[in-house]
Coordinates of C-alpha atoms in Angstrom, one line a residue:
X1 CA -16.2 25.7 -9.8
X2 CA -15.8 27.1 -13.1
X3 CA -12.6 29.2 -12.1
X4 CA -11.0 25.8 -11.7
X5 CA -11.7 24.7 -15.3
X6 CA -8.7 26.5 -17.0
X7 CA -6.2 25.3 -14.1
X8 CA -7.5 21.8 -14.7
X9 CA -7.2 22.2 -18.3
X10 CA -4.0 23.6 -17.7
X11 CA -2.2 21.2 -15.8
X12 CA -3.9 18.5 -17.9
X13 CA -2.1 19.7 -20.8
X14 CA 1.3 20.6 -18.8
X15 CA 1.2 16.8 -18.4
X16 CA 0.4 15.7 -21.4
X17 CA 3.3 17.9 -23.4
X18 CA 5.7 16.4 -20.5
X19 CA 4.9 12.6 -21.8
X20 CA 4.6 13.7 -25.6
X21 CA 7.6 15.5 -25.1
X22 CA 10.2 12.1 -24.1
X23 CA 12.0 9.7 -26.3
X24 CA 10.3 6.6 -24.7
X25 CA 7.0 7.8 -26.0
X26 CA 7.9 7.5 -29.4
X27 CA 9.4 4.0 -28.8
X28 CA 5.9 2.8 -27.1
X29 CA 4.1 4.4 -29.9
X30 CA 6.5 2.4 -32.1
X31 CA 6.1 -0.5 -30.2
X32 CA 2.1 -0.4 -29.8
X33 CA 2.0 -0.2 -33.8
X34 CA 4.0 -2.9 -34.4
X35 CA 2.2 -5.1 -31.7
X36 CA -1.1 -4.4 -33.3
X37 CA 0.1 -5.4 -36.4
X38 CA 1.4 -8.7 -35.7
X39 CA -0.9 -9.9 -33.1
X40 CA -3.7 -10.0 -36.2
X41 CA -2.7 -13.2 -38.3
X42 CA -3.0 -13.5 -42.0
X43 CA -5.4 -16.2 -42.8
X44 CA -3.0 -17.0 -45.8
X45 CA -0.5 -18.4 -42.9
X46 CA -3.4 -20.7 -41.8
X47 CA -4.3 -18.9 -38.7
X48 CA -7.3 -16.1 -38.0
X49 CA -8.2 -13.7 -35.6
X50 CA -11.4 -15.5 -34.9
X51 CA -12.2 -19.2 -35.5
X52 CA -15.6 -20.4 -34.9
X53 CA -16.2 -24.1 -35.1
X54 CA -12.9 -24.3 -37.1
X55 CA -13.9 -21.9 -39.5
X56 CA -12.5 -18.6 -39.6
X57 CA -14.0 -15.2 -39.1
X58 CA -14.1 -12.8 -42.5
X59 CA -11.8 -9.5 -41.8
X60 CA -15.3 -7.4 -41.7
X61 CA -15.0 -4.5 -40.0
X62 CA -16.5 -5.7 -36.9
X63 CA -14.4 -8.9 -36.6
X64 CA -11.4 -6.6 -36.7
X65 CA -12.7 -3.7 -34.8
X66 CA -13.6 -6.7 -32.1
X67 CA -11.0 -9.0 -32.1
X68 CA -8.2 -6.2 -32.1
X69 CA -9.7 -4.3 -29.3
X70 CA -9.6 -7.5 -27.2
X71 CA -6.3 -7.8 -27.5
X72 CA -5.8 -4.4 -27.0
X73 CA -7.1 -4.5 -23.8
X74 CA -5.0 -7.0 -22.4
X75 CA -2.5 -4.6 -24.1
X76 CA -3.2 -1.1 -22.3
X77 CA -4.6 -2.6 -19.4
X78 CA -1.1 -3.9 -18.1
X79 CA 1.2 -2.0 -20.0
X80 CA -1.3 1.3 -20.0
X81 CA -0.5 1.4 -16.0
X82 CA 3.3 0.8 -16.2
X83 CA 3.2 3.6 -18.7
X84 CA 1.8 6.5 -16.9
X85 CA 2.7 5.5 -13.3
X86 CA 6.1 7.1 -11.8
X87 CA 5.4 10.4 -12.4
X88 CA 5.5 11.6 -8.8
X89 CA 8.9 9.6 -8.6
X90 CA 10.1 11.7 -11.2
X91 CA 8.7 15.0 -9.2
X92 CA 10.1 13.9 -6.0
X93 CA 13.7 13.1 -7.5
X94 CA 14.0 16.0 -9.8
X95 CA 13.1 17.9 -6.2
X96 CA 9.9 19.8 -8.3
X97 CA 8.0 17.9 -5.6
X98 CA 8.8 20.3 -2.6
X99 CA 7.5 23.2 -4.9
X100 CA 4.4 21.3 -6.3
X101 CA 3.2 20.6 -2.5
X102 CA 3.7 24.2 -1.8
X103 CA 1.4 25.5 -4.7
X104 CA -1.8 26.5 -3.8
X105 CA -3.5 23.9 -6.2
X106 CA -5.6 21.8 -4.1
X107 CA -4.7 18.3 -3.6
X108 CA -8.0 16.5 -5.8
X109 CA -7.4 19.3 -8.4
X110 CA -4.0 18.3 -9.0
X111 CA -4.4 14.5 -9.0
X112 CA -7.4 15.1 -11.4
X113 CA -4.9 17.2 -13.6
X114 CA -2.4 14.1 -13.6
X115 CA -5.0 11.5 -14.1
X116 CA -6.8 13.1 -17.1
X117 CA -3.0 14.0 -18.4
X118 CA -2.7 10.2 -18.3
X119 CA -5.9 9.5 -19.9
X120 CA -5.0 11.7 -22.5
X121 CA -1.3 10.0 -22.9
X122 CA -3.1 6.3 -23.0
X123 CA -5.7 7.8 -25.5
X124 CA -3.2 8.8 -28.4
X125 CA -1.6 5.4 -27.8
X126 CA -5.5 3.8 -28.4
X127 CA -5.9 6.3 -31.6
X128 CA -2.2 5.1 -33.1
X129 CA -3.4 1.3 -32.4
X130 CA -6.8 2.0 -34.0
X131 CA -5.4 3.9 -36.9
X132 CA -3.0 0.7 -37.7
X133 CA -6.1 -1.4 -37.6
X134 CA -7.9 0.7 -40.4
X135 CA -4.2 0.1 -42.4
X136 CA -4.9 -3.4 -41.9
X137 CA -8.0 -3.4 -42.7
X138 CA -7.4 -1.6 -46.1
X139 CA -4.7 -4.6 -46.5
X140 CA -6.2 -7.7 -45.7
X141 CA -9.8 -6.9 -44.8
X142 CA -13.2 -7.8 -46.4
X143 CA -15.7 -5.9 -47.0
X144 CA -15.6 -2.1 -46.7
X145 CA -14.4 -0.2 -43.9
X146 CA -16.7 1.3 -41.8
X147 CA -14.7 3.7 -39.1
X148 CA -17.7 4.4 -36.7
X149 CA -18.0 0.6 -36.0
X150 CA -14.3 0.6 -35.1
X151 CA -15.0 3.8 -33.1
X152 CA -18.1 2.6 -31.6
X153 CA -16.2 -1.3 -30.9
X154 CA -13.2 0.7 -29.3
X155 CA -15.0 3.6 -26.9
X156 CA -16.9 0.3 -25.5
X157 CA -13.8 -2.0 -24.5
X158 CA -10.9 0.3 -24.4
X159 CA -11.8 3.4 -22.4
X160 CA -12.9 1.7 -19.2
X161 CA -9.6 -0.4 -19.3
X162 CA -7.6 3.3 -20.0
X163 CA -9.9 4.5 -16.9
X164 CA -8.6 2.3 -14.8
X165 CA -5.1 1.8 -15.7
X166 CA -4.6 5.8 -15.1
X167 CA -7.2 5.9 -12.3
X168 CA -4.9 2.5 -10.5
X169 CA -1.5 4.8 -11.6
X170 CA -2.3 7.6 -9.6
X171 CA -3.4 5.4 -6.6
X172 CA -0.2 4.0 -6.4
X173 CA 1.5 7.1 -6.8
X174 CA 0.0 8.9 -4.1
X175 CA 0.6 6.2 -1.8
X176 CA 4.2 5.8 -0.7
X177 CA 4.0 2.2 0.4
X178 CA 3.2 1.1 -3.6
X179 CA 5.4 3.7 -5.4
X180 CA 7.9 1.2 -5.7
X181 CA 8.6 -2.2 -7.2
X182 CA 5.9 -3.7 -5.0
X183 CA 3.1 -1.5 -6.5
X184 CA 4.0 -2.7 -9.9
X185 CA 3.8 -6.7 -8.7
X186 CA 1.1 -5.9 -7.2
X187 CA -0.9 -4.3 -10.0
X188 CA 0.2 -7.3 -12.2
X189 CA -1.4 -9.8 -9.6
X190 CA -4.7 -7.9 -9.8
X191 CA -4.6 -7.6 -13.5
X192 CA -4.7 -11.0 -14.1
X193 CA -6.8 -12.0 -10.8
X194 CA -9.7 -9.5 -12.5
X195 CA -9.0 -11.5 -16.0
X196 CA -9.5 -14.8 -13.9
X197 CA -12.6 -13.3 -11.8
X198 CA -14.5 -11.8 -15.5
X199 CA -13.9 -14.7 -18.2
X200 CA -15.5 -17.2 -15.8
X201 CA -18.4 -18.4 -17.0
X202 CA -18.4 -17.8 -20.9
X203 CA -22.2 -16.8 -21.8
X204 CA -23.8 -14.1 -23.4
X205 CA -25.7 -13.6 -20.5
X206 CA -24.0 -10.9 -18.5
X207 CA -24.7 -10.5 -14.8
X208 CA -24.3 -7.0 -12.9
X209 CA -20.8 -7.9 -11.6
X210 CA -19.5 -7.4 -15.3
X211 CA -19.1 -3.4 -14.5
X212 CA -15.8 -4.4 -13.0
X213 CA -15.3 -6.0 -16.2
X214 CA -12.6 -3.2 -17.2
X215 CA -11.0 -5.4 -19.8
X216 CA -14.2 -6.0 -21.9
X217 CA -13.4 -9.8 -22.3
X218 CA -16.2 -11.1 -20.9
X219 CA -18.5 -8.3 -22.8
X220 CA -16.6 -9.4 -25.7
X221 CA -17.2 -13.3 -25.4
X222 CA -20.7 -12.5 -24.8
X223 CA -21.2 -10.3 -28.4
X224 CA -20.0 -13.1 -29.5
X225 CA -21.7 -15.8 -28.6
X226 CA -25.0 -13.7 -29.0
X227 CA -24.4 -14.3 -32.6
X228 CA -22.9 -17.9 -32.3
X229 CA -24.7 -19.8 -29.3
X230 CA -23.1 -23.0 -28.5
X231 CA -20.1 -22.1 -30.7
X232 CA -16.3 -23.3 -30.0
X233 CA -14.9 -20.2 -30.8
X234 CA -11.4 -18.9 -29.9
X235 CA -10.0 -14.9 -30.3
X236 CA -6.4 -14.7 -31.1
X237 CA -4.3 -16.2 -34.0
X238 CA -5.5 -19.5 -33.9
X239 CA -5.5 -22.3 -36.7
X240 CA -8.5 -22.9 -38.8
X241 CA -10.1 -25.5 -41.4
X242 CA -9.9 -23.9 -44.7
X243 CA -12.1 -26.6 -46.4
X244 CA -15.0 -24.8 -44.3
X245 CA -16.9 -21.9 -45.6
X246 CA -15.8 -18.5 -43.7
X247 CA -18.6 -17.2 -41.4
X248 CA -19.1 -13.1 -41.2
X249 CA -20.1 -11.3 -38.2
X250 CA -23.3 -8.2 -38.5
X251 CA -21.8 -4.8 -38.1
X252 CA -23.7 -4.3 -35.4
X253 CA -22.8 -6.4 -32.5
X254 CA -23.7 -4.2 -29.3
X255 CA -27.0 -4.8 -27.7
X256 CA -28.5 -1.9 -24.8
X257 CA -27.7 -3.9 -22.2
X258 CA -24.0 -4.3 -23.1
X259 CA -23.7 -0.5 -23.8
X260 CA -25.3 0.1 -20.1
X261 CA -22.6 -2.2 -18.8
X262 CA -19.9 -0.8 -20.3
X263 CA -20.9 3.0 -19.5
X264 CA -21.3 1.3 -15.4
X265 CA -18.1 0.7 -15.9
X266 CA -17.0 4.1 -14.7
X267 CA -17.1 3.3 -12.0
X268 CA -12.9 2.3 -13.0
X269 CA -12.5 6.1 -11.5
X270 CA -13.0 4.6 -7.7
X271 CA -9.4 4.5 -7.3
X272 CA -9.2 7.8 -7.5
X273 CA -11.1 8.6 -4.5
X274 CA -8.5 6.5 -2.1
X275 CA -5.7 8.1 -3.8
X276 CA -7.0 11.6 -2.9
X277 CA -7.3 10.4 0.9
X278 CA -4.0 8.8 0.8
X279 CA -1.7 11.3 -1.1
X280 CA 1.6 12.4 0.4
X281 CA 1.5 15.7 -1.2
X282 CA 5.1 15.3 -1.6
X283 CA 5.5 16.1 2.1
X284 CA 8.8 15.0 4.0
X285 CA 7.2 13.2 7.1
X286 CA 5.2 10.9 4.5
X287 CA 7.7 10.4 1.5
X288 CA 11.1 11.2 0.9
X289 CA 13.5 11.6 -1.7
X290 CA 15.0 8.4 -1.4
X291 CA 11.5 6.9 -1.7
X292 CA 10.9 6.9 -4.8
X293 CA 13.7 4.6 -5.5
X294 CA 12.6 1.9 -2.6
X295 CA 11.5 -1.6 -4.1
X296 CA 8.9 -2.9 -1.5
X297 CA 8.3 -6.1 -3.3
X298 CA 9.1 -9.1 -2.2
X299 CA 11.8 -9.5 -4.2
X300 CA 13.2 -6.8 -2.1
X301 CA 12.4 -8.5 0.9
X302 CA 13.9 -12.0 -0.2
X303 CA 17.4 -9.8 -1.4
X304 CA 17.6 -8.0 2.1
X305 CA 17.3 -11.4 3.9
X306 CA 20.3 -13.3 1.8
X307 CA 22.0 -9.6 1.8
X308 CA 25.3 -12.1 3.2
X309 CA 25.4 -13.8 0.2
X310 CA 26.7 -10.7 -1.5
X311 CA 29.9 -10.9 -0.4
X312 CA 30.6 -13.8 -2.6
X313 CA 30.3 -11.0 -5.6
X314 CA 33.4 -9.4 -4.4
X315 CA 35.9 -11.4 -5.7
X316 CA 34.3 -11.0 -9.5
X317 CA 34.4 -7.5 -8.3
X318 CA 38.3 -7.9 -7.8
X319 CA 38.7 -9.8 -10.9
X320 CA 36.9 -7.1 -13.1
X321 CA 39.2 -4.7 -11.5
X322 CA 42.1 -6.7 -13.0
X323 CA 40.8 -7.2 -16.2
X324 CA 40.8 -4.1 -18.9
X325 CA 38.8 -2.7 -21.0
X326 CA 35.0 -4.0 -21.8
X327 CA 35.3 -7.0 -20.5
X328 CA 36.3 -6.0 -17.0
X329 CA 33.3 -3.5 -17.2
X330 CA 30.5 -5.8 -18.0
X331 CA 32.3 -8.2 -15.0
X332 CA 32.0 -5.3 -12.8
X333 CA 28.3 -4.4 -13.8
X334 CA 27.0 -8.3 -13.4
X335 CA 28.7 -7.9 -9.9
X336 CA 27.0 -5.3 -9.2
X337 CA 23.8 -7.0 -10.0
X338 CA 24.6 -9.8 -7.8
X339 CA 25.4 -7.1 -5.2
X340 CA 22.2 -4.9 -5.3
X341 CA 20.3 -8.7 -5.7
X342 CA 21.9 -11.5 -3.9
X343 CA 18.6 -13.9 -4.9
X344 CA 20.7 -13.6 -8.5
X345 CA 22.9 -16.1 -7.0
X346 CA 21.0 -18.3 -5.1
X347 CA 18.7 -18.6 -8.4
X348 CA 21.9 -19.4 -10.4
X349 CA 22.7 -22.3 -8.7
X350 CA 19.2 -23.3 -8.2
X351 CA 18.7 -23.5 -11.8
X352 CA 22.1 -25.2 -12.3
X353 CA 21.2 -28.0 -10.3
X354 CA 18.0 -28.2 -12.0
X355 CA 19.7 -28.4 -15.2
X356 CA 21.5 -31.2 -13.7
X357 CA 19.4 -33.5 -12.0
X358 CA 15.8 -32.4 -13.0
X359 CA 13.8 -34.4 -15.3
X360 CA 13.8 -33.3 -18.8
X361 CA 10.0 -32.8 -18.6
X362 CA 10.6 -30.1 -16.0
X363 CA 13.2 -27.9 -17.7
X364 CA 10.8 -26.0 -19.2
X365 CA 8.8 -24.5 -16.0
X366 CA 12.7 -24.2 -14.6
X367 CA 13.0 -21.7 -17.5
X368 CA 9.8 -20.2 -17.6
X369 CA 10.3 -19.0 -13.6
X370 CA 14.2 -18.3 -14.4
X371 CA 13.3 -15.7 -17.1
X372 CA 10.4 -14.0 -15.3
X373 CA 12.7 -13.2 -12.2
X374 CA 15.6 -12.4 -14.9
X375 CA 13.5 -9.6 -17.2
X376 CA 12.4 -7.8 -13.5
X377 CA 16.1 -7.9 -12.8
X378 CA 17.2 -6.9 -16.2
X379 CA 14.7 -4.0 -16.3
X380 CA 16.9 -2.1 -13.9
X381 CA 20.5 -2.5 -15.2
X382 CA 19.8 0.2 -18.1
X383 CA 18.2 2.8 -15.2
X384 CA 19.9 2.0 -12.6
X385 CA 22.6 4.6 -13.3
X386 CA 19.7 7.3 -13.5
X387 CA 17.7 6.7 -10.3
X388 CA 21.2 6.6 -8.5
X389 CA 21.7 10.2 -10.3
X390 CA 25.2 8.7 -11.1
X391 CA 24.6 8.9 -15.3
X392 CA 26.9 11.6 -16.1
X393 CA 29.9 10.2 -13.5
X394 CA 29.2 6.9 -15.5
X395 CA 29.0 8.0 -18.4
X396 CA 32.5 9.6 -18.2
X397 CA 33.9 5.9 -18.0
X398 CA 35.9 5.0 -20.9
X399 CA 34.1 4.9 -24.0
X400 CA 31.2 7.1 -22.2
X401 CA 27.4 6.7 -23.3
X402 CA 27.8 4.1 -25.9
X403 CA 30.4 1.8 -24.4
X404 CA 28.0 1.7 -21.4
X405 CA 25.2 0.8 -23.4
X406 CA 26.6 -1.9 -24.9
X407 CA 28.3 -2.9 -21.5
X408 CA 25.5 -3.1 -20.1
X409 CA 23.3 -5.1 -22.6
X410 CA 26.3 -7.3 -22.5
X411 CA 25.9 -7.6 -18.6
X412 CA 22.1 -8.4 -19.4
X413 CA 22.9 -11.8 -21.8
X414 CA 25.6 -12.6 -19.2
X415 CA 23.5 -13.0 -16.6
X416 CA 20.5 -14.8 -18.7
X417 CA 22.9 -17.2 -19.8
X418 CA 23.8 -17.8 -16.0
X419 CA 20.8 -18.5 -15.0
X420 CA 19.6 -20.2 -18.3
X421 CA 22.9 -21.6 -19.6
X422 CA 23.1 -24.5 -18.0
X423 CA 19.2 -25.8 -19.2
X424 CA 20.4 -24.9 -23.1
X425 CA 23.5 -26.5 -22.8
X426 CA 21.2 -29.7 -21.5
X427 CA 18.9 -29.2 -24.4
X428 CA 21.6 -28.6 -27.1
X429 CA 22.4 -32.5 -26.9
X430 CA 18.5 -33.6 -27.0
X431 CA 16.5 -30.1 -28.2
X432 CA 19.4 -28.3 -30.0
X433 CA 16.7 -26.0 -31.8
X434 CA 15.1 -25.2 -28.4
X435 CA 18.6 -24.3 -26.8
X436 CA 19.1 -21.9 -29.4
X437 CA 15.8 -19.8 -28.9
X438 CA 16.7 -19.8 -25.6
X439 CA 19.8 -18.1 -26.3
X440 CA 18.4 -15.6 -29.0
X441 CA 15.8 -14.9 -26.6
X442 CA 17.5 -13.6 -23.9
X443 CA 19.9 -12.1 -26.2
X444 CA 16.5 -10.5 -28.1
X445 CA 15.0 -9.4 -24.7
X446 CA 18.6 -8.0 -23.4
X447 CA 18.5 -5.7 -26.5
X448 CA 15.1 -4.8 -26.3
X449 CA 15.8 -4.5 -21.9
X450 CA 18.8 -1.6 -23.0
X451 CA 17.1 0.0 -25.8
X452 CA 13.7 0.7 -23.6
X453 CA 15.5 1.6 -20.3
X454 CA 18.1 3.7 -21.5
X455 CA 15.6 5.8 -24.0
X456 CA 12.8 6.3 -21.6
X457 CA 14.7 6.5 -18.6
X458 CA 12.5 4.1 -16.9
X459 CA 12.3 0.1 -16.0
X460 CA 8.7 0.2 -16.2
X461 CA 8.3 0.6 -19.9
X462 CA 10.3 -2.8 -20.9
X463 CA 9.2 -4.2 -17.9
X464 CA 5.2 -4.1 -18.9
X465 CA 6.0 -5.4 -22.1
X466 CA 7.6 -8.0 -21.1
X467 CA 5.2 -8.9 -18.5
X468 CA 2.2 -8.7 -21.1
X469 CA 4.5 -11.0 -23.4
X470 CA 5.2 -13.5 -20.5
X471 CA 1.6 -14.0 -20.0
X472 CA 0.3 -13.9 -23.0
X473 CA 3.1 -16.9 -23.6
X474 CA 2.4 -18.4 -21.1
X475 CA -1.2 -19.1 -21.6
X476 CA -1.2 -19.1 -25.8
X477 CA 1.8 -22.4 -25.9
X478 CA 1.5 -23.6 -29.4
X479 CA 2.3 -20.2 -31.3
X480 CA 5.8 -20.5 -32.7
X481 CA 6.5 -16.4 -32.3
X482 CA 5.3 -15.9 -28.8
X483 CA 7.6 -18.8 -27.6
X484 CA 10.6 -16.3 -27.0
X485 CA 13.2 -18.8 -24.9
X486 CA 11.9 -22.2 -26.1
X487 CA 9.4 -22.8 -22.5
X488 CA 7.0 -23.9 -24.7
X489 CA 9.1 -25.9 -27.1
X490 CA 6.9 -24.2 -30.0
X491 CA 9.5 -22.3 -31.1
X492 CA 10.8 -22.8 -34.8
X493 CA 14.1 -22.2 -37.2
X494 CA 11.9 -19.0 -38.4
X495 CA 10.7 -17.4 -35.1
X496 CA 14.4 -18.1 -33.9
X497 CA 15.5 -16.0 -36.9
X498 CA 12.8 -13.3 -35.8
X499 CA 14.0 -12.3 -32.6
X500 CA 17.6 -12.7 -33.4
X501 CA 16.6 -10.1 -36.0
X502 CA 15.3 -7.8 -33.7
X503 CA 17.7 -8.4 -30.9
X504 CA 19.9 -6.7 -33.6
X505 CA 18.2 -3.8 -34.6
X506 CA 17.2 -3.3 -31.2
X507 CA 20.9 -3.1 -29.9
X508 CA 22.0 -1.6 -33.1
X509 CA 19.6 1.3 -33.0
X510 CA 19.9 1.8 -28.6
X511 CA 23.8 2.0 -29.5
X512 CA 23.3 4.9 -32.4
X513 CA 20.8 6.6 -30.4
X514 CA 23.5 6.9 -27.4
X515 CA 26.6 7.4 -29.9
X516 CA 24.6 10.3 -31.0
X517 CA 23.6 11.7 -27.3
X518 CA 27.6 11.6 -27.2
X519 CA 28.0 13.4 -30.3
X520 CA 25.6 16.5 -29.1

């Protein structure tokens, strides 16, 4: 057994340098700080981390070190898989595969080298969120920092939840049937079915089924309420009553019980013991080449059984052969969307009639479904050119790398406002604020859709953020910033301005970043 140890050590670091080593880490490490920072409100804006009974929560260290790490588990528990899945994808495309199946290195050594490479990967992530949270704390805290509760707070929530993303990655991987599209729908269902299943209940009793609790919400409602029986309580920027005196949480929080819970909750590495049954090993009668690139989900399904409404993209095909320059490119690319996913126009007239005949008071769920099938669509556009291996015979187009950036971004807010056009121009008459964060939404999420997929090379990076955004939107409906596209008519003249603002650095910096891949 020991022999092993340096080959596991080995390929555990190969992995790690290989993730450390890309552009889209940077950009989730980037992304992860800045999350972390605005998902804690400053009680001068009238909002708090945590409200109890209208009051608000002091900035102690334990109130942060909590209340942050609860988010951050909703965080790295969806976006933590997307992440660090896709690797054997990769292996199998780059053809490294074939030589990795013919190495020696048994099959459970190997997928214990990739999963505590992935750990690893997710745990620098969790350092960089925790080490913005001590900023913060120096910034808006009270009291003095104490780092061992946020260390102690963060070991007990977070690493079950990184367990089990990496642990649910490498399932998925090794299994051909969920290496696609459909494994990452699927994942997202069972993400939020185990949120459903583990917040039932809210008490700070916790029964023996909490070691699947890999999120530590219901651990964390119960520390809680262990303090604050009976409370009304609420985690997550919500509004409080400054006329009432602010309450202060104990540093110490964790009772023995909750400890033993949370160190039963290794049992997130179960995953791992399917995957070892179930992996291909890269060999040809199991998985191909091709493979990787399938999309199982049933999206797929739905877009091979209207596959004859593609044809009528082939006259915008024609037309963008007619037309020069960029704007018979970004034609040519949103018919090539409607191509590869004929739903794209059934959808578009779906959501037309809606905007015609539907009542007013339905718009918004017309919206909220239209942009969650549009970001899984937009995801690709970026990549596309790079799992079809055709990014250097693209990028030899006119105006090579950059031009296609910005062609395709353009393609992006084309096809948003085709599916969501016709509901702003409805709301411009009655909502005209609403209609515009729906256009500088999608033209925020289009920039933000390029920038991600054409630095990392990979749909799944944008596409778990925007998931994690989508539901956290979804369920949190009165917050002004997380109401991107105006679903929730919460949006205001100042969280438009936001995301207009990013949507422009995001597209400004994705275009440098590709004028200067030209330049090299």
């Amino acid at each position: 057994m020991l022999p092993m140890l340096p080959m596991l050590r080995a390929l555990a670091l190969n992995e790690v340098r290989l993730r450390m080593r890309r552009s889209s880490t940077m950009v989730a490490l980037l992304a992860v700080v800045a999350l972390s920072w605005a998902m804690i409100a400053d009680p001068a804006s009238g909002e708090a981390l945590l409200v109890f009974n209208k009051a608000r929560v002091l900035y102690t260290s334990s109130a942060l070190a909590l209340g942050s790490a609860a988010m951050g588990a909703l965080l790295f528990g969806l976006g933590g898989f997307y992440l660090v899945r896709g690797r054997m994808s990769e292996d199998l495309r780059s053809g490294i595969g074939g030589v990795i199946g013919t190495t020696p290195v048994g099959s459970a050594l190997f997928l214990a080298g990739r999963w505590l490479g992935a750990c690893a990967y997710l745990g620098a992530l969790v350092a960089a969120f925790m080490l913005t949270m001590l900023v913060l704390h120096a910034l808006r805290g009270d009291g003095p920092l104490e780092p061992l509760v946020y260390l102690q707070t963060y070991a007990l929530l977070l690493v079950p939840m990184v367990f089990f993303a990496a642990s649910c990655a490498i399932l998925f991987d090794s299994w051909a049937p969920l290496m696609g599209k459909g494994g990452d729908v699927l994942f997202f269902v069972l993400w939020v079915a185990q949120l459903a299943l583990m917040t039932q209940g809210g008490s700070s009793e916790l029964p023996a089924r909490m070691v699947f609790d890999f999120s530590g919400l219901a651990v964390s409602v119960a520390a809680v309420q262990g303090f604050v029986n009976g409370a009304d309580f609420a985690i997550g920027s919500s509004k409080f009553d400054p006329a009432l005196a602010p309450l202060a949480l104990p540093s110490l929080l964790w009772s023995g019980r909750m400890m033993a819970l949370r160190g039963s909750s290794a049992i997130a590495l179960l995953p791992l013991l399917p995957a070892w049954w179930l992996f291909h090993r890269y060999s040809p009668d199991r998985v191909k080449p091709g493979r990787a690139r399938l999309r199982r989900s049933p999206l797929a399904l739905l877009n091979a059984a209207l596959r004859p409404l593609a044809a009528l993209a082939l006259p915008l095909m024609r037309q963008a052969a007619r037309m020069p320059g960029l704007a018979g490119q970004v034609l040519a690319d949103l018919a090539l969307t409607f191509i590869i996913a004929p739903s794209a126009l059934l959808v578009a007239v779906l959501c037309a009639l809606a905007a015609l005949f539907a009542p007013a008071a339905a718009l918004a769920p017309v919206v909220m479904a239209a942009v969650a099938f549009w970001g899984i669509l937009v995801s690709d556009i970026s990549t596309r050119d790079y799992a079809a291996v055709t990014e250097d015979l693209s990028g030899t187009v006119s105006g090579g790398v950059a031009l296609r950036y910005l062609r395709q971004y353009a393609a992006s807010v084309l096809l948003g406002l085709l599916l969501m056009g016709p509901v702003a121009l409805r709301w411009s008459f009655a909502q005209p604020l609403r209609a515009l964060a729906l256009v500088a939404g999608v033209a925020c999420l289009s920039a933000l859709a390029s920038l991600f997929g054409r630095c990392g090379r990979s749909a799944r990076l944008f596409l778990s953020l925007f998931l994690f955004g989508l539901y956290v939107a979804v369920n949190a409906t009165t917050a002004p910033m997380l109401d991107a596209v105006g679903f929730n008519g919460a949006a205001n003249l100042h969280s438009v301005a936001m995301y207009a603002l990013v949507g422009t650095l995001a597209l400004a910096g994705g275009y440098l970043y590709n004028a200067s891949r030209l330049a090299r």
